[in-house]
PDB file of C-alpha atoms in Angstrom:
ATOM      1  CA  UNK A  18       0.000   0.000   0.000  1.00 46.00           C
ATOM      2  CA  UNK A  19       1.335   3.414  -0.962  1.00 45.00           C
ATOM      3  CA  UNK A  20       1.076   5.894   1.865  1.00 45.00           C
ATOM      4  CA  UNK A  21       0.209   9.333   0.509  1.00 48.00           C
ATOM      5  CA  UNK A  22       0.456  11.509   3.618  1.00 50.00           C
ATOM      6  CA  UNK A  23       2.925  11.694   6.449  1.00 53.00           C
ATOM      7  CA  UNK A  24       1.639  10.707   9.867  1.00 57.00           C
ATOM      8  CA  UNK A  25       2.594  13.128  12.630  1.00 56.00           C
ATOM      9  CA  UNK A  26       3.173  12.035  16.245  1.00 63.00           C
ATOM     10  CA  UNK A  27       0.207  14.194  17.281  1.00 64.00           C
ATOM     11  CA  UNK A  28      -2.286  12.525  14.887  1.00 63.00           C
ATOM     12  CA  UNK A  29      -3.175   9.697  17.285  1.00 64.00           C
ATOM     13  CA  UNK A  30      -4.007  12.240  20.009  1.00 64.00           C
ATOM     14  CA  UNK A  31      -6.176  14.334  17.703  1.00 64.00           C
ATOM     15  CA  UNK A  32      -8.359  11.353  16.870  1.00 61.00           C
ATOM     16  CA  UNK A  33      -8.497  10.034  20.433  1.00 61.00           C
ATOM     17  CA  UNK A  34     -12.065   9.888  21.642  1.00 58.00           C
ATOM     18  CA  UNK A  35     -13.628  10.955  18.336  1.00 60.00           C
ATOM     19  CA  UNK A  36     -17.345  10.616  18.716  1.00 62.00           C
ATOM     20  CA  UNK A  37     -19.352   8.837  16.060  1.00 64.00           C
ATOM     21  CA  UNK A  38     -22.362  10.555  14.548  1.00 69.00           C
ATOM     22  CA  UNK A  39     -25.290   9.798  16.870  1.00 75.00           C
ATOM     23  CA  UNK A  40     -28.078   7.516  15.715  1.00 84.00           C
ATOM     24  CA  UNK A  41     -31.654   8.433  16.518  1.00 86.00           C
ATOM     25  CA  UNK A  42     -34.582   6.100  17.184  1.00 90.00           C
ATOM     26  CA  UNK A  43     -37.168   8.747  16.368  1.00 92.00           C
ATOM     27  CA  UNK A  44     -37.626  12.026  14.546  1.00 91.00           C
ATOM     28  CA  UNK A  45     -38.333  13.670  17.916  1.00 92.00           C
ATOM     29  CA  UNK A  46     -34.852  12.685  19.196  1.00 88.00           C
ATOM     30  CA  UNK A  47     -33.251  14.000  16.009  1.00 86.00           C
ATOM     31  CA  UNK A  48     -35.083  17.347  16.344  1.00 88.00           C
ATOM     32  CA  UNK A  49     -34.100  17.670  20.012  1.00 86.00           C
ATOM     33  CA  UNK A  50     -30.475  16.959  19.084  1.00 82.00           C
ATOM     34  CA  UNK A  51     -30.615  19.714  16.417  1.00 80.00           C
ATOM     35  CA  UNK A  52     -31.957  22.160  19.031  1.00 81.00           C
ATOM     36  CA  UNK A  53     -29.314  21.111  21.576  1.00 79.00           C
ATOM     37  CA  UNK A  54     -26.512  21.787  19.088  1.00 72.00           C
ATOM     38  CA  UNK A  55     -27.236  25.508  19.463  1.00 71.00           C
ATOM     39  CA  UNK A  56     -25.813  25.558  22.999  1.00 69.00           C
ATOM     40  CA  UNK A  57     -22.284  24.560  23.951  1.00 59.00           C
ATOM     41  CA  UNK A  58     -21.987  21.063  25.431  1.00 63.00           C
ATOM     42  CA  UNK A  59     -25.776  20.479  25.540  1.00 69.00           C
ATOM     43  CA  UNK A  60     -25.994  17.988  22.656  1.00 68.00           C
ATOM     44  CA  UNK A  61     -23.591  15.554  24.303  1.00 66.00           C
ATOM     45  CA  UNK A  62     -24.161  13.883  27.681  1.00 66.00           C
ATOM     46  CA  UNK A  63     -21.547  14.552  30.318  1.00 67.00           C
ATOM     47  CA  UNK A  64     -19.859  11.194  30.907  1.00 68.00           C
ATOM     48  CA  UNK A  65     -19.139  10.133  34.474  1.00 72.00           C
ATOM     49  CA  UNK A  66     -17.098   7.064  35.268  1.00 72.00           C
ATOM     50  CA  UNK A  67     -13.766   5.476  36.051  1.00 78.00           C
ATOM     51  CA  UNK A  68     -10.531   7.436  35.487  1.00 74.00           C
ATOM     52  CA  UNK A  69      -9.648   5.321  32.443  1.00 73.00           C
ATOM     53  CA  UNK A  70     -13.050   5.945  30.790  1.00 68.00           C
ATOM     54  CA  UNK A  71     -13.215   8.254  27.762  1.00 62.00           C
ATOM     55  CA  UNK A  72     -14.883  11.430  29.042  1.00 61.00           C
ATOM     56  CA  UNK A  73     -14.710  13.627  25.938  1.00 60.00           C
ATOM     57  CA  UNK A  74     -17.973  15.469  25.405  1.00 55.00           C
ATOM     58  CA  UNK A  75     -17.936  16.402  21.735  1.00 54.00           C
ATOM     59  CA  UNK A  76     -17.048  14.971  18.341  1.00 54.00           C
ATOM     60  CA  UNK A  77     -14.093  17.321  17.801  1.00 62.00           C
ATOM     61  CA  UNK A  78     -11.866  19.539  19.916  1.00 73.00           C
ATOM     62  CA  UNK A  79     -12.805  23.209  20.464  1.00 81.00           C
ATOM     63  CA  UNK A  80      -9.692  24.244  22.357  1.00 85.00           C
ATOM     64  CA  UNK A  81      -6.194  23.082  23.253  1.00 88.00           C
ATOM     65  CA  UNK A  82      -3.799  23.872  26.075  1.00 92.00           C
ATOM     66  CA  UNK A  83      -0.193  23.324  25.073  1.00 92.00           C
ATOM     67  CA  UNK A  84       1.643  23.075  28.366  1.00 93.00           C
ATOM     68  CA  UNK A  85       5.308  23.418  29.229  1.00 92.00           C
ATOM     69  CA  UNK A  86       7.361  23.308  32.429  1.00 92.00           C
ATOM     70  CA  UNK A  87       8.390  26.750  33.720  1.00 91.00           C
ATOM     71  CA  UNK A  88      10.922  25.050  36.039  1.00 90.00           C
ATOM     72  CA  UNK A  89      12.819  23.421  33.144  1.00 88.00           C
ATOM     73  CA  UNK A  90      16.383  24.759  33.410  1.00 88.00           C
ATOM     74  CA  UNK A  91      17.405  24.188  29.793  1.00 89.00           C
ATOM     75  CA  UNK A  92      14.107  25.312  28.204  1.00 87.00           C
ATOM     76  CA  UNK A  93      13.585  21.944  26.495  1.00 89.00           C
ATOM     77  CA  UNK A  94       9.974  21.759  27.636  1.00 91.00           C
ATOM     78  CA  UNK A  95       9.181  25.090  25.963  1.00 92.00           C
ATOM     79  CA  UNK A  96      10.957  23.998  22.775  1.00 92.00           C
ATOM     80  CA  UNK A  97       8.881  20.814  22.728  1.00 91.00           C
ATOM     81  CA  UNK A  98       5.687  22.849  23.280  1.00 92.00           C
ATOM     82  CA  UNK A  99       6.643  24.979  20.261  1.00 93.00           C
ATOM     83  CA  UNK A 100       7.135  21.822  18.195  1.00 91.00           C
ATOM     84  CA  UNK A 101       3.800  20.389  19.361  1.00 90.00           C
ATOM     85  CA  UNK A 102       2.117  23.660  18.371  1.00 92.00           C
ATOM     86  CA  UNK A 103       3.542  23.445  14.848  1.00 90.00           C
ATOM     87  CA  UNK A 104       2.532  19.762  14.560  1.00 87.00           C
ATOM     88  CA  UNK A 105      -0.955  20.612  15.812  1.00 86.00           C
ATOM     89  CA  UNK A 106      -1.369  23.384  13.241  1.00 86.00           C
ATOM     90  CA  UNK A 107      -0.205  21.072  10.473  1.00 84.00           C
ATOM     91  CA  UNK A 108      -2.503  18.246  11.588  1.00 81.00           C
ATOM     92  CA  UNK A 109      -5.509  20.589  11.849  1.00 79.00           C
ATOM     93  CA  UNK A 110      -4.727  22.008   8.427  1.00 79.00           C
ATOM     94  CA  UNK A 111      -4.779  18.486   6.958  1.00 74.00           C
ATOM     95  CA  UNK A 112      -7.946  17.387   8.800  1.00 68.00           C
ATOM     96  CA  UNK A 113     -10.809  16.956   6.348  1.00 64.00           C
ATOM     97  CA  UNK A 114     -14.310  18.221   7.009  1.00 59.00           C
ATOM     98  CA  UNK A 115     -13.296  20.623   9.789  1.00 57.00           C
ATOM     99  CA  UNK A 116     -13.082  24.153   8.374  1.00 62.00           C
ATOM    100  CA  UNK A 117     -12.951  25.915  11.763  1.00 66.00           C
ATOM    101  CA  UNK A 118      -9.850  26.456  13.828  1.00 79.00           C
ATOM    102  CA  UNK A 119      -9.956  25.661  17.556  1.00 85.00           C
ATOM    103  CA  UNK A 120      -8.600  27.939  20.257  1.00 87.00           C
ATOM    104  CA  UNK A 121      -4.969  27.172  21.158  1.00 91.00           C
ATOM    105  CA  UNK A 122      -3.249  28.561  24.247  1.00 93.00           C
ATOM    106  CA  UNK A 123       0.220  28.161  25.721  1.00 94.00           C
ATOM    107  CA  UNK A 124       0.321  27.353  29.451  1.00 95.00           C
ATOM    108  CA  UNK A 125       3.426  27.479  31.639  1.00 93.00           C
ATOM    109  CA  UNK A 126       3.076  24.983  34.506  1.00 92.00           C
ATOM    110  CA  UNK A 127       4.853  24.390  37.821  1.00 91.00           C
ATOM    111  CA  UNK A 128       5.368  28.062  38.588  1.00 87.00           C
ATOM    112  CA  UNK A 129       5.844  27.061  42.239  1.00 86.00           C
ATOM    113  CA  UNK A 130       8.812  24.764  41.457  1.00 85.00           C
ATOM    114  CA  UNK A 131      10.848  27.162  39.363  1.00 74.00           C
ATOM    115  CA  UNK A 132      13.620  29.340  40.691  1.00 84.00           C
ATOM    116  CA  UNK A 133      12.913  33.004  40.015  1.00 85.00           C
ATOM    117  CA  UNK A 134      15.596  33.246  37.331  1.00 86.00           C
ATOM    118  CA  UNK A 135      14.561  30.076  35.484  1.00 87.00           C
ATOM    119  CA  UNK A 136      10.872  30.965  35.643  1.00 85.00           C
ATOM    120  CA  UNK A 137      11.470  34.515  34.369  1.00 89.00           C
ATOM    121  CA  UNK A 138      13.716  33.286  31.548  1.00 91.00           C
ATOM    122  CA  UNK A 139      11.236  30.608  30.409  1.00 91.00           C
ATOM    123  CA  UNK A 140       8.221  32.903  30.792  1.00 92.00           C
ATOM    124  CA  UNK A 141       9.922  35.709  28.872  1.00 92.00           C
ATOM    125  CA  UNK A 142      10.942  33.344  26.056  1.00 93.00           C
ATOM    126  CA  UNK A 143       7.433  31.891  25.967  1.00 93.00           C
ATOM    127  CA  UNK A 144       5.979  35.410  25.921  1.00 94.00           C
ATOM    128  CA  UNK A 145       8.041  36.433  22.917  1.00 94.00           C
ATOM    129  CA  UNK A 146       7.152  33.250  21.037  1.00 94.00           C
ATOM    130  CA  UNK A 147       3.431  33.290  21.957  1.00 93.00           C
ATOM    131  CA  UNK A 148       3.197  36.930  20.878  1.00 94.00           C
ATOM    132  CA  UNK A 149       4.782  36.082  17.511  1.00 95.00           C
ATOM    133  CA  UNK A 150       2.262  33.225  17.071  1.00 94.00           C
ATOM    134  CA  UNK A 151      -0.607  35.362  18.402  1.00 93.00           C
ATOM    135  CA  UNK A 152      -1.661  32.864  21.059  1.00 93.00           C
ATOM    136  CA  UNK A 153      -2.338  33.723  24.721  1.00 94.00           C
ATOM    137  CA  UNK A 154       0.153  32.705  27.411  1.00 94.00           C
ATOM    138  CA  UNK A 155      -0.802  31.726  30.950  1.00 95.00           C
ATOM    139  CA  UNK A 156       1.273  30.573  33.904  1.00 92.00           C
ATOM    140  CA  UNK A 157      -0.075  28.210  36.512  1.00 93.00           C
ATOM    141  CA  UNK A 158       0.753  26.315  39.676  1.00 91.00           C
ATOM    142  CA  UNK A 159      -1.500  23.338  40.365  1.00 88.00           C
ATOM    143  CA  UNK A 160       0.197  22.828  43.728  1.00 88.00           C
ATOM    144  CA  UNK A 161      -0.678  26.348  44.888  1.00 87.00           C
ATOM    145  CA  UNK A 162      -3.974  26.491  42.917  1.00 88.00           C
ATOM    146  CA  UNK A 163      -2.681  29.584  41.159  1.00 92.00           C
ATOM    147  CA  UNK A 164      -3.977  30.420  37.688  1.00 92.00           C
ATOM    148  CA  UNK A 165      -5.573  27.014  37.038  1.00 93.00           C
ATOM    149  CA  UNK A 166      -9.205  28.096  37.493  1.00 93.00           C
ATOM    150  CA  UNK A 167      -8.486  31.249  35.526  1.00 94.00           C
ATOM    151  CA  UNK A 168      -7.085  29.463  32.471  1.00 94.00           C
ATOM    152  CA  UNK A 169      -9.933  26.914  32.353  1.00 93.00           C
ATOM    153  CA  UNK A 170     -12.639  29.537  32.908  1.00 93.00           C
ATOM    154  CA  UNK A 171     -11.099  31.812  30.276  1.00 93.00           C
ATOM    155  CA  UNK A 172     -11.016  28.907  27.802  1.00 91.00           C
ATOM    156  CA  UNK A 173     -14.692  28.142  28.444  1.00 88.00           C
ATOM    157  CA  UNK A 174     -15.556  31.803  27.921  1.00 90.00           C
ATOM    158  CA  UNK A 175     -13.497  31.925  24.724  1.00 89.00           C
ATOM    159  CA  UNK A 176     -15.217  28.812  23.348  1.00 85.00           C
ATOM    160  CA  UNK A 177     -18.642  30.147  24.302  1.00 83.00           C
ATOM    161  CA  UNK A 178     -17.916  33.488  22.644  1.00 84.00           C
ATOM    162  CA  UNK A 179     -16.860  31.846  19.366  1.00 81.00           C
ATOM    163  CA  UNK A 180     -20.290  30.600  18.432  1.00 75.00           C
ATOM    164  CA  UNK A 181     -19.020  29.176  15.145  1.00 70.00           C
ATOM    165  CA  UNK A 182     -17.100  26.518  17.146  1.00 69.00           C
ATOM    166  CA  UNK A 183     -20.182  24.979  18.665  1.00 62.00           C
ATOM    167  CA  UNK A 184     -23.282  26.182  16.814  1.00 59.00           C
ATOM    168  CA  UNK A 185     -24.634  24.182  13.889  1.00 49.00           C
ATOM    169  CA  UNK A 186     -25.752  27.472  12.335  1.00 48.00           C
ATOM    170  CA  UNK A 187     -23.294  30.264  11.609  1.00 43.00           C
ATOM    171  CA  UNK A 188     -23.427  33.462  13.621  1.00 42.00           C
ATOM    172  CA  UNK A 189     -25.660  35.034  10.971  1.00 43.00           C
ATOM    173  CA  UNK A 190     -28.145  32.149  11.139  1.00 43.00           C
ATOM    174  CA  UNK A 191     -26.950  30.486   7.925  1.00 44.00           C
ATOM    175  CA  UNK A 192     -25.760  26.901   7.874  1.00 44.00           C
ATOM    176  CA  UNK A 193     -22.012  26.356   8.018  1.00 44.00           C
ATOM    177  CA  UNK A 194     -20.563  24.582   4.978  1.00 44.00           C
ATOM    178  CA  UNK A 195     -19.559  21.688   7.233  1.00 42.00           C
ATOM    179  CA  UNK A 196     -23.208  20.809   7.908  1.00 39.00           C
ATOM    180  CA  UNK A 197     -23.830  20.150   4.227  1.00 39.00           C
ATOM    181  CA  UNK A 198     -21.500  17.186   3.807  1.00 40.00           C
ATOM    182  CA  UNK A 199     -22.395  13.519   4.080  1.00 38.00           C
ATOM    183  CA  UNK A 200     -21.156  13.173   7.650  1.00 40.00           C
ATOM    184  CA  UNK A 201     -23.327  16.011   8.973  1.00 42.00           C
ATOM    185  CA  UNK A 202     -20.593  17.582  11.084  1.00 42.00           C
ATOM    186  CA  UNK A 203     -21.896  20.128  13.515  1.00 42.00           C
ATOM    187  CA  UNK A 204     -18.821  22.383  13.505  1.00 39.00           C
ATOM    188  CA  UNK A 205     -17.661  21.325  16.956  1.00 38.00           C
ATOM    189  CA  UNK A 206     -13.931  21.383  17.439  1.00 37.00           C
TER     190      UNK A 206
END
């Protein structure tokens, strides 16, 4: 078999937990699903279960956090985050049937573990790079509960404000092109 496209290390992650198109037993269920698609996260049940259970709520991803270690002395974690960002952009560009771009943010983690000099150096480098890529930069400390709620709440607000990420109809009330294909994508990312 001739392989036409190159597989990136991030491809397996992007397809992890992809939800199949739902099947409906009745027209009433199908209509309710169409109504639910107009609100973020309403069309998909919130899964609850064991830690190893797939708990993704949508068919596609609407936002990504690319995280790096602020305490990394040699900056290798930030360099890897930059590489992951480029791979993610390339993979999203090659993904068929998904015309919308998700929200992507850079998050510096372990602020509590970094020496002041290392943290400043990594955060400054990340700031310069994130500004050049036009993506927001956050710093967090899970241990001290600093910045974690903020970054998640800001992401939820950003997703909610970009109606074209989650609404089956475009912001002007017209159908998105992605709803016209055979798979019936609902423009969720």
